[in-house]
Amino acid sequence: MTLNEICKPENLVYKKTSLLTDKVMHYCPGCGHGTIHRALMEVVDEMGLQDKTIGVAPVGCSVLAYDYMNVDMQEAAHGRAPALATAIKRLMPEKFVFTYQGDGDLAAIGTAETIHCCNRGEPILMVFVNNAIYGMTGGQMAPTTLEGMKTATSPYGRDVHKVGWPLRITEMIAPLNGVWSVSRHTVHTPAAVQKLKRAIKKGIEDSMAHKGTCFIEVCSSCNSGWKMNPVDANKWMAEHVLEYFVPGDIKVDGQMVR
Amino acid sequence: MAKFQGAIVVDREKCKGCGICASICPTKSIGMSKEVNGKGYHFAILVNEETCVGCASCGHICPDGVITVYRAKVE
């Protein structure tokens, strides 16, 4: 069979979802943001929720997420996406509302908003992309930076006695009563992407059913910030980041499982 | 057992040449081109047409969503 014989519409197995715009993403080559955008939009597409979805974009690398996702989006001030999402969900309770935030947004400047939004149990889906560094501003140390990890502002490695330990905010918000489900995923293998999609689907269903806040952390690589090539960055993440930020379910249906 | 043959179509101008698809391809059918696209990236290409089974792993992981996957049954 020649390539032209195979490449016919009836043989199509996989194609980029129409809920992502045709704009070229500004992310660095190999950045996990693109994969996470696509996983999220594929699930929204499969569930037929395009006209019912409202997203809130953060400040950080994914500040232009509204340019790439073909759903209604709003841009929040730095760290304030949960506050904005709360207002949107309360005004339009029948919509599916999600926030898409990085670690500098959700776990640093927006810690208070995150914790109080989860404590109130706002029925939204929070997607937290953790790449252990401030990517957009040039690779400075983030609260989630690992011990001993070299960044622009910790050139000798993170000294935990001076600046504290890497913040596991996902584990921190899990015991709150308002939180319905908490899990941590990655996007460095195709199987992990499928797992993430299943978690997003469940998060959408539960938040639409007003059960509580659904929180999904996604560990992603930042090869530019980590000064590696994309393939090595994924390997490094599997060996080091996932050792500290262990993937898996933390809270399922309101019950702690870890 | 039915045998499948797959094929991928890469949007050459949008590919950023990160090489993640080539690293995870279970049949090692994807490689990076010697030529470059308009932005200077070595884009992904199907280097071994016979071994591709159309599993769509590359499509699912591609950060920029530039890969379209086809699969046909070989009689």
CSV table of C-alpha atoms in Angstrom, one decimal:
chain,number,residue,atom,x,y,z
A,1,MET,CA,0.0,0.0,0.0
A,2,THR,CA,1.3,3.4,-0.8
A,3,LEU,CA,1.0,6.4,1.5
A,4,ASN,CA,-1.7,8.0,-0.8
A,5,GLU,CA,-3.8,4.9,-0.5
A,6,ILE,CA,-3.6,4.9,3.3
A,7,CYS,CA,-4.1,8.7,3.8
A,8,LYS,CA,-7.9,8.7,3.0
A,9,PRO,CA,-10.6,10.2,5.2
A,10,GLU,CA,-12.1,6.8,6.0
A,11,ASN,CA,-8.8,5.6,7.4
A,12,LEU,CA,-8.4,8.6,9.7
A,13,VAL,CA,-7.4,7.5,13.3
A,14,TYR,CA,-6.3,10.7,14.9
A,15,LYS,CA,-6.5,14.4,14.1
A,16,LYS,CA,-6.1,17.6,16.1
A,17,THR,CA,-9.5,18.6,17.6
A,18,SER,CA,-11.3,21.5,16.0
A,19,LEU,CA,-11.6,23.1,19.5
A,20,LEU,CA,-7.9,24.1,19.1
A,21,THR,CA,-7.4,27.0,16.8
A,22,ASP,CA,-5.0,26.9,13.9
A,23,LYS,CA,-2.7,29.4,15.5
A,24,VAL,CA,0.8,28.3,16.0
A,25,MET,CA,1.4,28.0,19.7
A,26,HIS,CA,4.1,30.2,21.1
A,27,TYR,CA,5.4,27.5,23.5
A,28,CYS,CA,8.9,26.2,23.2
A,29,PRO,CA,9.4,23.0,21.3
A,30,GLY,CA,8.5,20.0,23.4
A,31,CYS,CA,6.6,22.0,26.1
A,32,GLY,CA,3.9,20.1,27.9
A,33,HIS,CA,1.4,23.0,27.7
A,34,GLY,CA,0.4,22.1,24.1
A,35,THR,CA,-0.3,18.5,25.0
A,36,ILE,CA,-2.4,19.6,28.1
A,37,HIS,CA,-4.3,22.2,26.0
A,38,ARG,CA,-5.2,19.5,23.5
A,39,ALA,CA,-6.1,16.8,26.1
A,40,LEU,CA,-8.5,19.3,27.7
A,41,MET,CA,-10.1,20.5,24.5
A,42,GLU,CA,-10.4,16.9,23.2
A,43,VAL,CA,-12.4,15.9,26.2
A,44,VAL,CA,-14.6,19.0,25.9
A,45,ASP,CA,-15.1,18.2,22.2
A,46,GLU,CA,-16.0,14.5,22.9
A,47,MET,CA,-18.5,15.6,25.5
A,48,GLY,CA,-20.0,18.2,23.2
A,49,LEU,CA,-19.6,21.0,25.7
A,50,GLN,CA,-18.1,23.7,23.4
A,51,ASP,CA,-20.9,26.2,23.9
A,52,LYS,CA,-21.2,25.5,27.6
A,53,THR,CA,-17.5,25.9,28.5
A,54,ILE,CA,-15.9,29.0,30.0
A,55,GLY,CA,-12.2,28.9,30.8
A,56,VAL,CA,-10.1,31.2,32.8
A,57,ALA,CA,-6.5,31.8,31.5
A,58,PRO,CA,-3.7,32.6,34.0
A,59,VAL,CA,-0.6,34.8,33.9
A,60,GLY,CA,2.5,32.8,33.0
A,61,CYS,CA,3.6,30.8,29.9
A,62,SER,CA,-0.1,29.9,29.2
A,63,VAL,CA,-1.2,33.5,29.4
A,64,LEU,CA,-2.3,33.3,25.7
A,65,ALA,CA,-4.3,30.1,26.3
A,66,TYR,CA,-7.4,32.0,25.1
A,67,ASP,CA,-5.9,32.3,21.7
A,68,TYR,CA,-5.5,28.5,21.3
A,69,MET,CA,-8.7,27.2,22.9
A,70,ASN,CA,-11.7,27.7,20.8
A,71,VAL,CA,-14.1,28.1,23.7
A,72,ASP,CA,-15.2,31.2,25.7
A,73,MET,CA,-12.2,32.3,27.8
A,74,GLN,CA,-11.4,35.1,30.2
A,75,GLU,CA,-8.1,36.4,31.3
A,76,ALA,CA,-7.5,36.8,35.1
A,77,ALA,CA,-5.0,38.9,37.0
A,78,HIS,CA,-2.0,37.0,38.2
A,79,GLY,CA,-3.1,34.2,40.5
A,80,ARG,CA,-6.7,35.4,40.6
A,81,ALA,CA,-8.2,32.8,38.2
A,82,PRO,CA,-10.1,30.9,40.9
A,83,ALA,CA,-11.7,34.1,42.1
A,84,LEU,CA,-12.8,34.9,38.6
A,85,ALA,CA,-14.0,31.4,38.0
A,86,THR,CA,-16.0,31.5,41.2
A,87,ALA,CA,-17.9,34.6,39.9
A,88,ILE,CA,-18.5,33.0,36.5
A,89,LYS,CA,-19.8,29.7,38.0
A,90,ARG,CA,-22.1,31.5,40.5
A,91,LEU,CA,-23.6,33.7,37.8
A,92,MET,CA,-23.9,30.9,35.3
A,93,PRO,CA,-24.2,27.6,37.4
A,94,GLU,CA,-25.2,25.5,34.3
A,95,LYS,CA,-21.8,26.2,32.6
A,96,PHE,CA,-18.7,24.1,32.8
A,97,VAL,CA,-16.0,26.5,34.3
A,98,PHE,CA,-12.3,25.6,34.4
A,99,THR,CA,-9.2,27.5,35.3
A,100,TYR,CA,-5.8,26.7,33.7
A,101,GLN,CA,-2.9,27.8,35.8
A,102,GLY,CA,0.8,27.3,36.1
A,103,ASP,CA,2.8,26.8,39.3
A,104,GLY,CA,3.9,30.4,39.6
A,105,ASP,CA,0.2,31.5,39.3
A,106,LEU,CA,-1.6,28.9,41.4
A,107,ALA,CA,1.1,27.9,43.9
A,108,ALA,CA,2.9,31.3,44.5
A,109,ILE,CA,1.0,34.5,44.0
A,110,GLY,CA,-2.4,32.8,44.0
A,111,THR,CA,-2.1,30.5,46.9
A,112,ALA,CA,-4.7,32.3,49.0
A,113,GLU,CA,-7.2,32.3,46.1
A,114,THR,CA,-6.6,28.6,45.5
A,115,ILE,CA,-7.0,27.5,49.1
A,116,HIS,CA,-10.1,29.6,49.7
A,117,CYS,CA,-11.7,28.6,46.4
A,118,CYS,CA,-11.1,24.9,47.3
A,119,ASN,CA,-12.3,25.5,50.8
A,120,ARG,CA,-15.6,27.0,49.6
A,121,GLY,CA,-15.9,24.0,47.3
A,122,GLU,CA,-16.7,26.0,44.1
A,123,PRO,CA,-17.8,23.4,41.5
A,124,ILE,CA,-15.1,24.2,39.0
A,125,LEU,CA,-12.2,22.2,37.4
A,126,MET,CA,-8.8,23.5,38.3
A,127,VAL,CA,-6.0,22.4,35.9
A,128,PHE,CA,-2.6,23.0,37.6
A,129,VAL,CA,0.4,22.7,35.3
A,130,ASN,CA,3.5,22.1,37.4
A,131,ASN,CA,6.8,22.5,35.7
A,132,ALA,CA,8.9,23.3,38.8
A,133,ILE,CA,10.1,26.6,37.5
A,134,TYR,CA,9.0,30.1,36.4
A,135,GLY,CA,9.2,29.5,32.6
A,136,MET,CA,7.9,32.7,31.1
A,137,THR,CA,10.2,35.1,33.0
A,138,GLY,CA,13.3,33.1,32.2
A,139,GLY,CA,13.7,30.2,34.5
A,140,GLN,CA,13.7,31.6,38.1
A,141,MET,CA,13.1,29.5,41.2
A,142,ALA,CA,9.4,28.7,41.8
A,143,PRO,CA,7.8,27.3,45.1
A,144,THR,CA,7.7,23.9,43.4
A,145,THR,CA,11.4,23.9,42.3
A,146,LEU,CA,13.1,20.7,43.6
A,147,GLU,CA,15.8,20.7,46.3
A,148,GLY,CA,19.2,21.3,44.7
A,149,MET,CA,17.7,22.2,41.3
A,150,LYS,CA,19.7,25.0,39.6
A,151,THR,CA,17.7,27.9,38.3
A,152,ALA,CA,18.5,31.5,37.4
A,153,THR,CA,17.8,32.7,41.0
A,154,SER,CA,19.3,29.6,42.6
A,155,PRO,CA,22.6,29.1,40.7
A,156,TYR,CA,24.0,26.8,43.3
A,157,GLY,CA,20.8,24.7,43.6
A,158,ARG,CA,17.8,25.3,45.8
A,159,ASP,CA,18.8,25.5,49.4
A,160,VAL,CA,15.8,24.3,51.4
A,161,HIS,CA,17.1,25.7,54.7
A,162,LYS,CA,17.0,29.2,53.2
A,163,VAL,CA,14.0,29.2,50.9
A,164,GLY,CA,12.0,26.3,52.1
A,165,TRP,CA,10.9,23.0,50.7
A,166,PRO,CA,9.2,22.4,47.3
A,167,LEU,CA,5.5,23.1,47.9
A,168,ARG,CA,3.1,20.2,47.4
A,169,ILE,CA,0.0,22.4,47.1
A,170,THR,CA,-2.0,19.5,45.6
A,171,GLU,CA,-1.5,17.4,48.8
A,172,MET,CA,-2.2,20.6,50.8
A,173,ILE,CA,-5.6,21.3,49.4
A,174,ALA,CA,-6.7,17.7,49.2
A,175,PRO,CA,-8.0,17.4,52.9
A,176,LEU,CA,-10.3,20.4,52.5
A,177,ASN,CA,-13.9,19.5,52.8
A,178,GLY,CA,-15.0,21.4,49.7
A,179,VAL,CA,-12.7,19.5,47.4
A,180,TRP,CA,-14.3,16.5,45.6
A,181,SER,CA,-11.4,15.0,43.7
A,182,VAL,CA,-7.6,15.6,43.5
A,183,SER,CA,-5.2,13.8,41.3
A,184,ARG,CA,-1.8,14.2,39.8
A,185,HIS,CA,-0.8,13.3,36.2
A,186,THR,CA,1.9,13.7,33.7
A,187,VAL,CA,2.1,14.1,29.9
A,188,HIS,CA,5.4,12.5,29.1
A,189,THR,CA,4.1,9.3,27.6
A,190,PRO,CA,1.0,8.6,25.4
A,191,ALA,CA,-0.5,6.4,28.2
A,192,ALA,CA,-0.1,9.2,30.7
A,193,VAL,CA,-2.0,11.5,28.3
A,194,GLN,CA,-4.9,9.0,28.1
A,195,LYS,CA,-5.0,8.8,31.9
A,196,LEU,CA,-5.1,12.6,32.1
A,197,LYS,CA,-8.0,12.7,29.6
A,198,ARG,CA,-9.9,10.2,31.7
A,199,ALA,CA,-9.3,12.3,34.8
A,200,ILE,CA,-10.4,15.5,33.0
A,201,LYS,CA,-13.6,13.8,31.8
A,202,LYS,CA,-14.4,12.7,35.4
A,203,GLY,CA,-13.6,16.2,36.6
A,204,ILE,CA,-15.9,17.8,34.1
A,205,GLU,CA,-18.8,15.5,35.0
A,206,ASP,CA,-18.3,16.0,38.7
A,207,SER,CA,-18.0,19.8,38.5
A,208,MET,CA,-21.0,20.0,36.3
A,209,ALA,CA,-22.9,17.9,38.9
A,210,HIS,CA,-21.9,20.5,41.5
A,211,LYS,CA,-20.1,18.0,43.7
A,212,GLY,CA,-17.2,20.2,44.7
A,213,THR,CA,-13.9,21.5,43.4
A,214,CYS,CA,-12.0,19.1,41.1
A,215,PHE,CA,-8.3,19.6,41.0
A,216,ILE,CA,-5.9,18.1,38.5
A,217,GLU,CA,-2.2,18.7,38.7
A,218,VAL,CA,-0.2,17.9,35.6
A,219,CYS,CA,3.6,17.6,35.9
A,220,SER,CA,5.1,19.0,32.7
A,221,SER,CA,8.6,19.5,31.5
A,222,CYS,CA,10.1,22.9,30.9
A,223,ASN,CA,13.1,22.1,28.7
A,224,SER,CA,14.1,25.7,28.2
A,225,GLY,CA,14.1,26.5,31.9
A,226,TRP,CA,15.8,23.2,32.8
A,227,LYS,CA,18.4,23.8,30.0
A,228,MET,CA,17.9,20.4,28.4
A,229,ASN,CA,16.6,19.1,25.1
A,230,PRO,CA,12.9,18.1,25.1
A,231,VAL,CA,13.5,14.3,25.2
A,232,ASP,CA,16.1,14.5,28.0
A,233,ALA,CA,13.8,16.9,29.9
A,234,ASN,CA,11.0,14.3,29.8
A,235,LYS,CA,13.4,11.6,31.1
A,236,TRP,CA,14.7,13.9,33.8
A,237,MET,CA,11.1,14.6,34.9
A,238,ALA,CA,10.3,10.9,35.1
A,239,GLU,CA,13.4,10.3,37.3
A,240,HIS,CA,13.4,13.3,39.5
A,241,VAL,CA,10.2,15.4,39.5
A,242,LEU,CA,7.9,12.4,39.7
A,243,GLU,CA,9.9,11.1,42.6
A,244,TYR,CA,8.9,14.1,44.7
A,245,PHE,CA,5.5,14.9,43.0
A,246,VAL,CA,4.2,11.3,42.9
A,247,PRO,CA,1.5,10.8,40.3
A,248,GLY,CA,-1.8,9.2,41.1
A,249,ASP,CA,-5.1,9.8,42.8
A,250,ILE,CA,-5.0,11.7,46.1
A,251,LYS,CA,-8.7,12.2,46.7
A,252,VAL,CA,-11.5,10.3,44.9
A,253,ASP,CA,-15.2,11.2,45.3
A,254,GLY,CA,-14.6,13.1,48.5
A,255,GLN,CA,-12.5,10.3,50.1
A,256,MET,CA,-8.8,10.6,50.7
A,257,VAL,CA,-7.0,7.6,49.1
A,258,ARG,CA,-3.4,8.5,49.9
B,1,MET,CA,-4.6,-11.9,12.2
B,2,ALA,CA,-5.4,-8.8,10.4
B,3,LYS,CA,-2.4,-6.7,9.6
B,4,PHE,CA,-2.5,-2.9,9.7
B,5,GLN,CA,-0.4,-0.4,8.0
B,6,GLY,CA,-0.3,3.2,9.2
B,7,ALA,CA,0.8,6.5,8.0
B,8,ILE,CA,1.3,9.9,9.5
B,9,VAL,CA,1.0,13.3,7.9
B,10,VAL,CA,3.0,16.1,9.6
B,11,ASP,CA,2.2,19.7,9.2
B,12,ARG,CA,5.8,20.6,8.3
B,13,GLU,CA,5.6,24.4,8.9
B,14,LYS,CA,4.0,24.0,12.3
B,15,CYS,CA,6.3,21.2,13.6
B,16,LYS,CA,8.9,22.6,16.0
B,17,GLY,CA,11.1,19.5,15.8
B,18,CYS,CA,11.1,18.7,19.5
B,19,GLY,CA,11.6,15.0,18.6
B,20,ILE,CA,9.3,13.7,21.3
B,21,CYS,CA,7.2,11.7,18.7
B,22,ALA,CA,10.3,10.0,17.5
B,23,SER,CA,11.4,9.1,21.0
B,24,ILE,CA,8.2,7.5,22.0
B,25,CYS,CA,7.3,5.8,18.7
B,26,PRO,CA,6.9,2.1,19.6
B,27,THR,CA,8.0,0.9,16.1
B,28,LYS,CA,10.7,3.6,15.6
B,29,SER,CA,9.0,4.7,12.4
B,30,ILE,CA,9.5,8.4,13.0
B,31,GLY,CA,12.7,10.4,12.5
B,32,MET,CA,13.7,14.0,12.1
B,33,SER,CA,14.2,15.4,8.6
B,34,LYS,CA,17.6,16.6,7.4
B,35,GLU,CA,16.0,19.7,5.8
B,36,VAL,CA,14.5,22.5,7.8
B,37,ASN,CA,11.1,24.3,7.7
B,38,GLY,CA,10.5,28.0,7.5
B,39,LYS,CA,11.4,28.5,11.1
B,40,GLY,CA,14.6,26.4,10.9
B,41,TYR,CA,13.3,23.4,12.7
B,42,HIS,CA,14.1,19.8,11.6
B,43,PHE,CA,10.5,18.6,11.3
B,44,ALA,CA,9.3,15.0,12.0
B,45,ILE,CA,8.9,12.6,9.1
B,46,LEU,CA,7.9,9.0,8.6
B,47,VAL,CA,11.2,7.3,8.0
B,48,ASN,CA,9.9,3.7,7.8
B,49,GLU,CA,6.6,3.4,6.0
B,50,GLU,CA,6.4,-0.4,6.4
B,51,THR,CA,6.7,-0.5,10.1
B,52,CYS,CA,4.2,2.2,11.1
B,53,VAL,CA,1.0,0.5,12.5
B,54,GLY,CA,-1.0,3.7,13.0
B,55,CYS,CA,-1.2,3.4,16.8
B,56,ALA,CA,-1.5,7.2,17.1
B,57,SER,CA,0.9,7.5,20.1
B,58,CYS,CA,2.7,10.3,18.3
B,59,GLY,CA,-0.6,12.2,17.6
B,60,HIS,CA,-1.6,12.0,21.3
B,61,ILE,CA,1.7,13.3,22.6
B,62,CYS,CA,2.7,15.9,20.0
B,63,PRO,CA,2.7,19.2,21.9
B,64,ASP,CA,1.7,21.2,18.9
B,65,GLY,CA,-0.9,18.8,17.5
B,66,VAL,CA,0.7,18.7,14.0
B,67,ILE,CA,0.4,15.0,13.4
B,68,THR,CA,-2.6,13.4,11.7
B,69,VAL,CA,-2.6,9.6,11.8
B,70,TYR,CA,-4.2,7.2,9.3
B,71,ARG,CA,-4.5,3.4,9.5
B,72,ALA,CA,-5.6,0.9,6.8
B,73,LYS,CA,-6.2,-2.9,6.9
B,74,VAL,CA,-3.8,-4.8,4.7
B,75,GLU,CA,-5.6,-7.6,2.9
